[in-house]
Amino acid sequence: MQNVRTDLAIEMHEMLMEAADELSGVTVRQEQKDNVHISRISIESLAAQRKMGKPIGHYITVEFQGVNIAEGEDYEALCRVVAKELSGLLSLKEKSNVLVVGLGNQNITPDALGPQVVSKLMVTRHLLEYIPDQIDEGIRPVCAISPGVLGTTGMETGEIVRGVTDKIRPEAVVVIDALAARSMDRISTTIQICDTGISPGAGVGNKRKALDKSTLGVPVIAIGVPTVIDAATITADTLKLAADTEKAKTDSKLYEALSDLDLDEQYEILKNALPDTLAGFMVTPKEVDLLIERVSKVVANGINLALHKNITFSDIDAYIS
Amino acid sequence: MQNVRTDLAIEMHEMLMEAADELSGVTVRQEQKDNVHISRISIESLAAQRKMGKPIGHYITVEFQGVNIAEGEDYEALCRVVAKELSGLLSLKEKSNVLVVGLGNQNITPDALGPQVVSKLMVTRHLLEYIPDQIDEGIRPVCAISPGVLGTTGMETGEIVRGVTDKIRPEAVVVIDALAARSMDRISTTIQICDTGISPGAGVGNKRKALDKSTLGVPVIAIGVPTVIDAATITADTLKLAADTEKAKTDSKLYEALSDLDLDEQYEILKNALPDTLAGFMVTPKEVDLLIERVSKVVANGINLALHKNITFSDIDAYIS
Amino acid sequence: MQNVRTDLAIEMHEMLMEAADELSGVTVRQEQKDNVHISRISIESLAAQRKMGKPIGHYITVEFQGVNIAEGEDYEALCRVVAKELSGLLSLKEKSNVLVVGLGNQNITPDALGPQVVSKLMVTRHLLEYIPDQIDEGIRPVCAISPGVLGTTGMETGEIVRGVTDKIRPEAVVVIDALAARSMDRISTTIQICDTGISPGAGVGNKRKALDKSTLGVPVIAIGVPTVIDAATITADTLKLAADTEKAKTDSKLYEALSDLDLDEQYEILKNALPDTLAGFMVTPKEVDLLIERVSKVVANGINLALHKNITFSDIDAYIS
Amino acid sequence: MQNVRTDLAIEMHEMLMEAADELSGVTVRQEQKDNVHISRISIESLAAQRKMGKPIGHYITVEFQGVNIAEGEDYEALCRVVAKELSGLLSLKEKSNVLVVGLGNQNITPDALGPQVVSKLMVTRHLLEYIPDQIDEGIRPVCAISPGVLGTTGMETGEIVRGVTDKIRPEAVVVIDALAARSMDRISTTIQICDTGISPGAGVGNKRKALDKSTLGVPVIAIGVPTVIDAATITADTLKLAADTEKAKTDSKLYEALSDLDLDEQYEILKNALPDTLAGFMVTPKEVDLLIERVSKVVANGINLALHKNITFSDIDAYIS
């Protein structure tokens, strides 16, 4: 099950629950606000951490499949939900400064979520330093960087971010990243916010690669949005649907064979069968440019509203110009 | 078999040959030039047209999997191959003018091949009209347009192109389009050149949509490069590979079940099982931007060399600037 | 005076009024709506056409220097002003179809206004044809094209647009273009709407180049926004300001010399002195990308509101997605 | 004279030599290699530093006005000239690692030179660490970053770069930046390489802003290319040309007045007269996108050839893909 490629705690939880009736050390609370669904998952034990493949901590999932996030009231309401959930995890003192880090390669659209969010932020640290008199009460010092990716910088992102935090000394770091999901209908319709940072390999504090409290020395909140799905996932899902369809037919050998295998076995067989060349491929919606443009605006404004007190959407628009 | 999604005559031919020993009405000639492979397929009868799902005519495939097309000698040699094959199909009189049409949506990278090729062409028609004295012998009047796609113009591409050809009266039209292939290793490593234009629905001259001799009144050469693969294809291919792997195991029910189905049946089952949402998804290499940038330069320079006599790569570079 | 480079009727009128007390054959009406200023200039005689360097017709200028056009109420109010003025000039019958043409080179930012507006339009002609049942009452058939520029297509824009209108037969054409202005503070803060189309050379119906009723056979409304200023203009303006400053000093020979020359003579001297190389240069604001992104949204939504009845901003956002 | 806006030592030297016959503490050596001109300026005293407005050190200018830098032999020869001059200033030990920093805002084309050069570099540090066996002899560990600009990060570039160098500990830093020049024909046809880094305010080691040996602790080479010219410069140059033209006329008061003022006085008057709004404007060639694309390739390959031993242009092309 550990092989199944999803960065979403909620999907991992669903898969585990399909296989077993209970999962100790994990609590889930659900909430519905109009057409936005919020799930709060806590991973509370090392055993649960191992099973979930994600470190002990809090994972909030905001789902908005039916919402038009282009503009207007629903869009603004959604930004406020993100802001509120982010504020809850951040719990910042007034005036403390925050560094936002946009991970990913801005030249590969589905990976460009982080840099796109950073480009839409109200960055203020320099203004509070150089022209403090012209800046409103409630504006917090915020700085931001898109450090690029290993392949184009030759440096681990963790090295760059630690170098910058050592100089800037923020009181919290917010990290933005594009995620992979199992389910196609989550692409750009789900935002995950967690307080465990980004840790390649569950719970291990790899000093070169991790962006978390153990490596940066301050709380690290990660915000992620699924933008791609895994090719093995698509194959497995299609096969499952094929089996369901075949089920109706009496005497379908395919259904019989497939129903003999549990999902894990199937995924394992398919994953191993996947051609190596597919490793460099991604499965992504055709309108991925537009989807990422829009969801990055929701994430950015969620952050803007969470970090700066009493600002309005007009303030943000006037500011970004 | 008609359902299998490939725009390449050569892949359709391979699939048909897998299923049967011979295919009457289709001839294939192969040629190897250093590390470039050229196949020339002729579809010669209506029966063959029906089977191949492509109109009667000539389909040349240039394959260059192992070639570094970034720059240098191999790149220039490949451009010359494309130029030579294109010249063979075009057979233009001296000084006759040519319109090049770049199909596709330039804002969706894998669909942007056409517009990208057009942006790299030596467009000369206006210069021969306004400053003929400054233009070298051997330069032919060439004009070019990227008409956009139905969803963003509200007009069939065929309507726009017919409108333009009625005014400009070119003696031939070259149409560039991104294609879908079955095989992942064909992405941006294969160029198909054919003399049948672009005809949605084999052989049918849909007056609104087709770009061929029957609708434009002049010879229409189509040049295509695979840039995406079909999600059902990936699933089918993976399943086939899975079956092969399972074969080794004695007593694999999955292998048994799969080997009972022929490829057509399998594809049919999978295609029907594919979630509707997947229709909007594409499978594409991560570095698709770079691949299309490069292959579009090969196609553009193949066209430049074919249309203008005695020009060099330096001439082209100086000209495009 | 004809040499002074401005595409705005209002600037040409101001310059003429500086030089003379009255200008027969031209009427001007002013209107202020909150912080938006509207001027309506009518050129009514051939003599006035000659003096103004623009054909007989109506020129509406919408000025919004102080308005935050990023988003929000002021932005929406401004879009409605543009829509209302455009509707006044268009006077369309219900259901008649309209072609919008975005002129300019999309790869040169200050010239990309037209293509950017087109990319933000509610294009509907194909939907009304293929899925009429799913389209709301009040939605008009609209199609759109960005035909590119002579240097990249080898064809006069007029040829392409006539080819398309001959096939599509719209009942009106709206043409969008970037303009040059004299005054720096007009850049992306002024929209000109006129019913004379685009005519290179005042009033002359050059069949190859003009986009107007005489060449397209239907009413042609042109919408323009200044995005660049002329280098000679900057020099002349700076010199004038220098003279004003010098004036204070007694015995300034520069002031004396400059005040001996009228503005026309000065401009003439400077224009002739300008190095040839400057011809390829443009003077443009540093944040020109953002300015054009925003003003193109105002123009696009002005058009969307004018063409489709009873639609809201949310409709547009939902539609464009 | 200090007001005259040029970042090129060679232009400052020319202006000083126009005003005086000699300039002590500055030596200049010229060299012509085919159609490339190389000037080597040394600033050797504090007095010269003050006059030149640039710190003591070596400034190499490579001029290539007549060269077609699109591709081909001349382009490759030019890259080799840049590589050789850069190597001379760097004098690196074998295997020592180098950090390249691309300054500037990648969203404002004329400012995007730095990020564009970085995107074309052979970045190798991670490969030598993770897959050393697959990397050729002669490849040096190179890493690279485009840190963004104060307005979008909220952090001084110097803070970010010092943070990164503290972690990475390179043995030399190469900084790339877009420059302003006085002369229009220098735009993208001149490369300046110097060993003084980037120091806002001549010679002053501003710890927050400077990128030089005093702030980074290792040698810092700066490479710059002019991409914009100053609006006051254009006005002054045009006025000078106007005066020259007027000179021919007997009795021209403008010539008389202008010839009474020396260039410094004229520039001062014009600079003061320039409208404040012009501060946000830039004067740049229309084809600036293409020019910067090309010159950034020359700079990037100059760096690639200087840093990695025995590599060819084909190696670079294969590598970048």
GROMACS .gro file of N, CA and C in nm, chain C residues 262-310:
model
  147
  904ASP      N    1   0.805   7.769  -3.265
  904ASP     CA    2   0.678   7.715  -3.218
  904ASP      C    3   0.691   7.563  -3.207
  905LEU      N    4   0.591   7.499  -3.144
  905LEU     CA    5   0.602   7.357  -3.114
  905LEU      C    6   0.623   7.273  -3.239
  906ASP      N    7   0.554   7.313  -3.346
  906ASP     CA    8   0.568   7.241  -3.471
  906ASP      C    9   0.711   7.244  -3.522
  907GLU      N   10   0.770   7.362  -3.518
  907GLU     CA   11   0.908   7.375  -3.567
  907GLU      C   12   1.002   7.291  -3.482
  908GLN      N   13   0.983   7.300  -3.348
  908GLN     CA   14   1.066   7.220  -3.257
  908GLN      C   15   1.055   7.072  -3.288
  909TYR      N   16   0.929   7.025  -3.299
  909TYR     CA   17   0.908   6.882  -3.320
  909TYR      C   18   0.974   6.839  -3.450
  910GLU      N   19   0.959   6.926  -3.550
  910GLU     CA   20   1.018   6.896  -3.681
  910GLU      C   21   1.169   6.880  -3.671
  911ILE      N   22   1.232   6.978  -3.602
  911ILE     CA   23   1.379   6.972  -3.587
  911ILE      C   24   1.420   6.845  -3.515
  912LEU      N   25   1.347   6.813  -3.406
  912LEU     CA   26   1.384   6.697  -3.326
  912LEU      C   27   1.359   6.567  -3.402
  913LYS      N   28   1.245   6.561  -3.467
  913LYS     CA   29   1.211   6.442  -3.544
  913LYS      C   30   1.320   6.413  -3.647
  914ASN      N   31   1.363   6.519  -3.714
  914ASN     CA   32   1.466   6.500  -3.816
  914ASN      C   33   1.600   6.463  -3.756
  915ALA      N   34   1.623   6.511  -3.634
  915ALA     CA   35   1.752   6.485  -3.570
  915ALA      C   36   1.759   6.346  -3.509
  916LEU      N   37   1.643   6.287  -3.483
  916LEU     CA   38   1.640   6.156  -3.416
  916LEU      C   39   1.719   6.053  -3.495
  917PRO      N   40   1.806   5.983  -3.429
  917PRO     CA   41   1.885   5.882  -3.501
  917PRO      C   42   1.793   5.777  -3.563
  918ASP      N   43   1.832   5.730  -3.680
  918ASP     CA   44   1.753   5.629  -3.749
  918ASP      C   45   1.732   5.506  -3.662
  919THR      N   46   1.837   5.471  -3.589
  919THR     CA   47   1.827   5.351  -3.506
  919THR      C   48   1.709   5.358  -3.410
  920LEU      N   49   1.673   5.479  -3.371
  920LEU     CA   50   1.564   5.493  -3.273
  920LEU      C   51   1.431   5.446  -3.330
  921ALA      N   52   1.423   5.438  -3.462
  921ALA     CA   53   1.298   5.395  -3.523
  921ALA      C   54   1.254   5.259  -3.469
  922GLY      N   55   1.350   5.176  -3.438
  922GLY     CA   56   1.316   5.044  -3.386
  922GLY      C   57   1.296   5.040  -3.236
  923PHE      N   58   1.301   5.158  -3.172
  923PHE     CA   59   1.287   5.161  -3.026
  923PHE      C   60   1.147   5.204  -2.985
  924MET      N   61   1.109   5.164  -2.864
  924MET     CA   62   0.980   5.209  -2.814
  924MET      C   63   0.998   5.253  -2.670
  925VAL      N   64   0.913   5.345  -2.627
  925VAL     CA   65   0.918   5.394  -2.490
  925VAL      C   66   0.792   5.344  -2.421
  926THR      N   67   0.811   5.271  -2.316
  926THR     CA   68   0.700   5.196  -2.260
  926THR      C   69   0.722   5.182  -2.109
  927PRO      N   70   0.615   5.171  -2.031
  927PRO     CA   71   0.635   5.160  -1.886
  927PRO      C   72   0.698   5.025  -1.851
  928LYS      N   73   0.771   5.023  -1.739
  928LYS     CA   74   0.838   4.898  -1.700
  928LYS      C   75   0.738   4.788  -1.672
  929GLU      N   76   0.625   4.824  -1.614
  929GLU     CA   77   0.526   4.722  -1.577
  929GLU      C   78   0.424   4.701  -1.689
  930VAL      N   79   0.469   4.716  -1.814
  930VAL     CA   80   0.378   4.712  -1.928
  930VAL      C   81   0.300   4.580  -1.937
  931ASP      N   82   0.362   4.470  -1.896
  931ASP     CA   83   0.293   4.340  -1.898
  931ASP      C   84   0.166   4.345  -1.815
  932LEU      N   85   0.181   4.392  -1.692
  932LEU     CA   86   0.067   4.396  -1.600
  932LEU      C   87  -0.039   4.495  -1.649
  933LEU      N   88   0.006   4.612  -1.695
  933LEU     CA   89  -0.089   4.714  -1.740
  933LEU      C   90  -0.175   4.662  -1.856
  934ILE      N   91  -0.112   4.592  -1.949
  934ILE     CA   92  -0.186   4.545  -2.065
  934ILE      C   93  -0.276   4.428  -2.028
  935GLU      N   94  -0.228   4.343  -1.940
  935GLU     CA   95  -0.312   4.235  -1.888
  935GLU      C   96  -0.443   4.294  -1.833
  936ARG      N   97  -0.431   4.400  -1.756
  936ARG     CA   98  -0.550   4.456  -1.690
  936ARG      C   99  -0.641   4.532  -1.784
  937VAL      N  100  -0.582   4.618  -1.866
  937VAL     CA  101  -0.668   4.698  -1.951
  937VAL      C  102  -0.733   4.609  -2.058
  938SER      N  103  -0.665   4.501  -2.095
  938SER     CA  104  -0.726   4.411  -2.194
  938SER      C  105  -0.848   4.341  -2.134
  939LYS      N  106  -0.845   4.321  -2.003
  939LYS     CA  107  -0.961   4.261  -1.938
  939LYS      C  108  -1.079   4.359  -1.937
  940VAL      N  109  -1.050   4.486  -1.916
  940VAL     CA  110  -1.156   4.588  -1.921
  940VAL      C  111  -1.217   4.594  -2.061
  941VAL      N  112  -1.133   4.597  -2.162
  941VAL     CA  113  -1.184   4.605  -2.299
  941VAL      C  114  -1.264   4.479  -2.333
  942ALA      N  115  -1.208   4.362  -2.297
  942ALA     CA  116  -1.277   4.237  -2.329
  942ALA      C  117  -1.413   4.231  -2.261
  943ASN      N  118  -1.418   4.268  -2.135
  943ASN     CA  119  -1.546   4.260  -2.066
  943ASN      C  120  -1.643   4.369  -2.110
  944GLY      N  121  -1.590   4.484  -2.152
  944GLY     CA  122  -1.675   4.584  -2.214
  944GLY      C  123  -1.743   4.524  -2.337
  945ILE      N  124  -1.665   4.453  -2.418
  945ILE     CA  125  -1.720   4.389  -2.538
  945ILE      C  126  -1.818   4.277  -2.500
  946ASN      N  127  -1.777   4.193  -2.403
  946ASN     CA  128  -1.865   4.083  -2.361
  946ASN      C  129  -2.001   4.135  -2.315
  947LEU      N  130  -2.001   4.240  -2.233
  947LEU     CA  131  -2.126   4.296  -2.182
  947LEU      C  132  -2.207   4.362  -2.293
  948ALA      N  133  -2.139   4.423  -2.388
  948ALA     CA  134  -2.210   4.491  -2.497
  948ALA      C  135  -2.276   4.391  -2.592
  949LEU      N  136  -2.208   4.278  -2.616
  949LEU     CA  137  -2.258   4.185  -2.718
  949LEU      C  138  -2.362   4.087  -2.665
  950HIS      N  139  -2.347   4.045  -2.539
  950HIS     CA  140  -2.439   3.944  -2.486
  950HIS      C  141  -2.534   4.010  -2.386
  951LYS      N  142  -2.663   3.981  -2.401
  951LYS     CA  143  -2.762   4.053  -2.320
  951LYS      C  144  -2.777   3.988  -2.183
  952ASN      N  145  -2.789   4.070  -2.080
  952ASN     CA  146  -2.823   4.024  -1.945
  952ASN      C  147  -2.719   3.931  -1.882
   0.00000   0.00000   0.00000
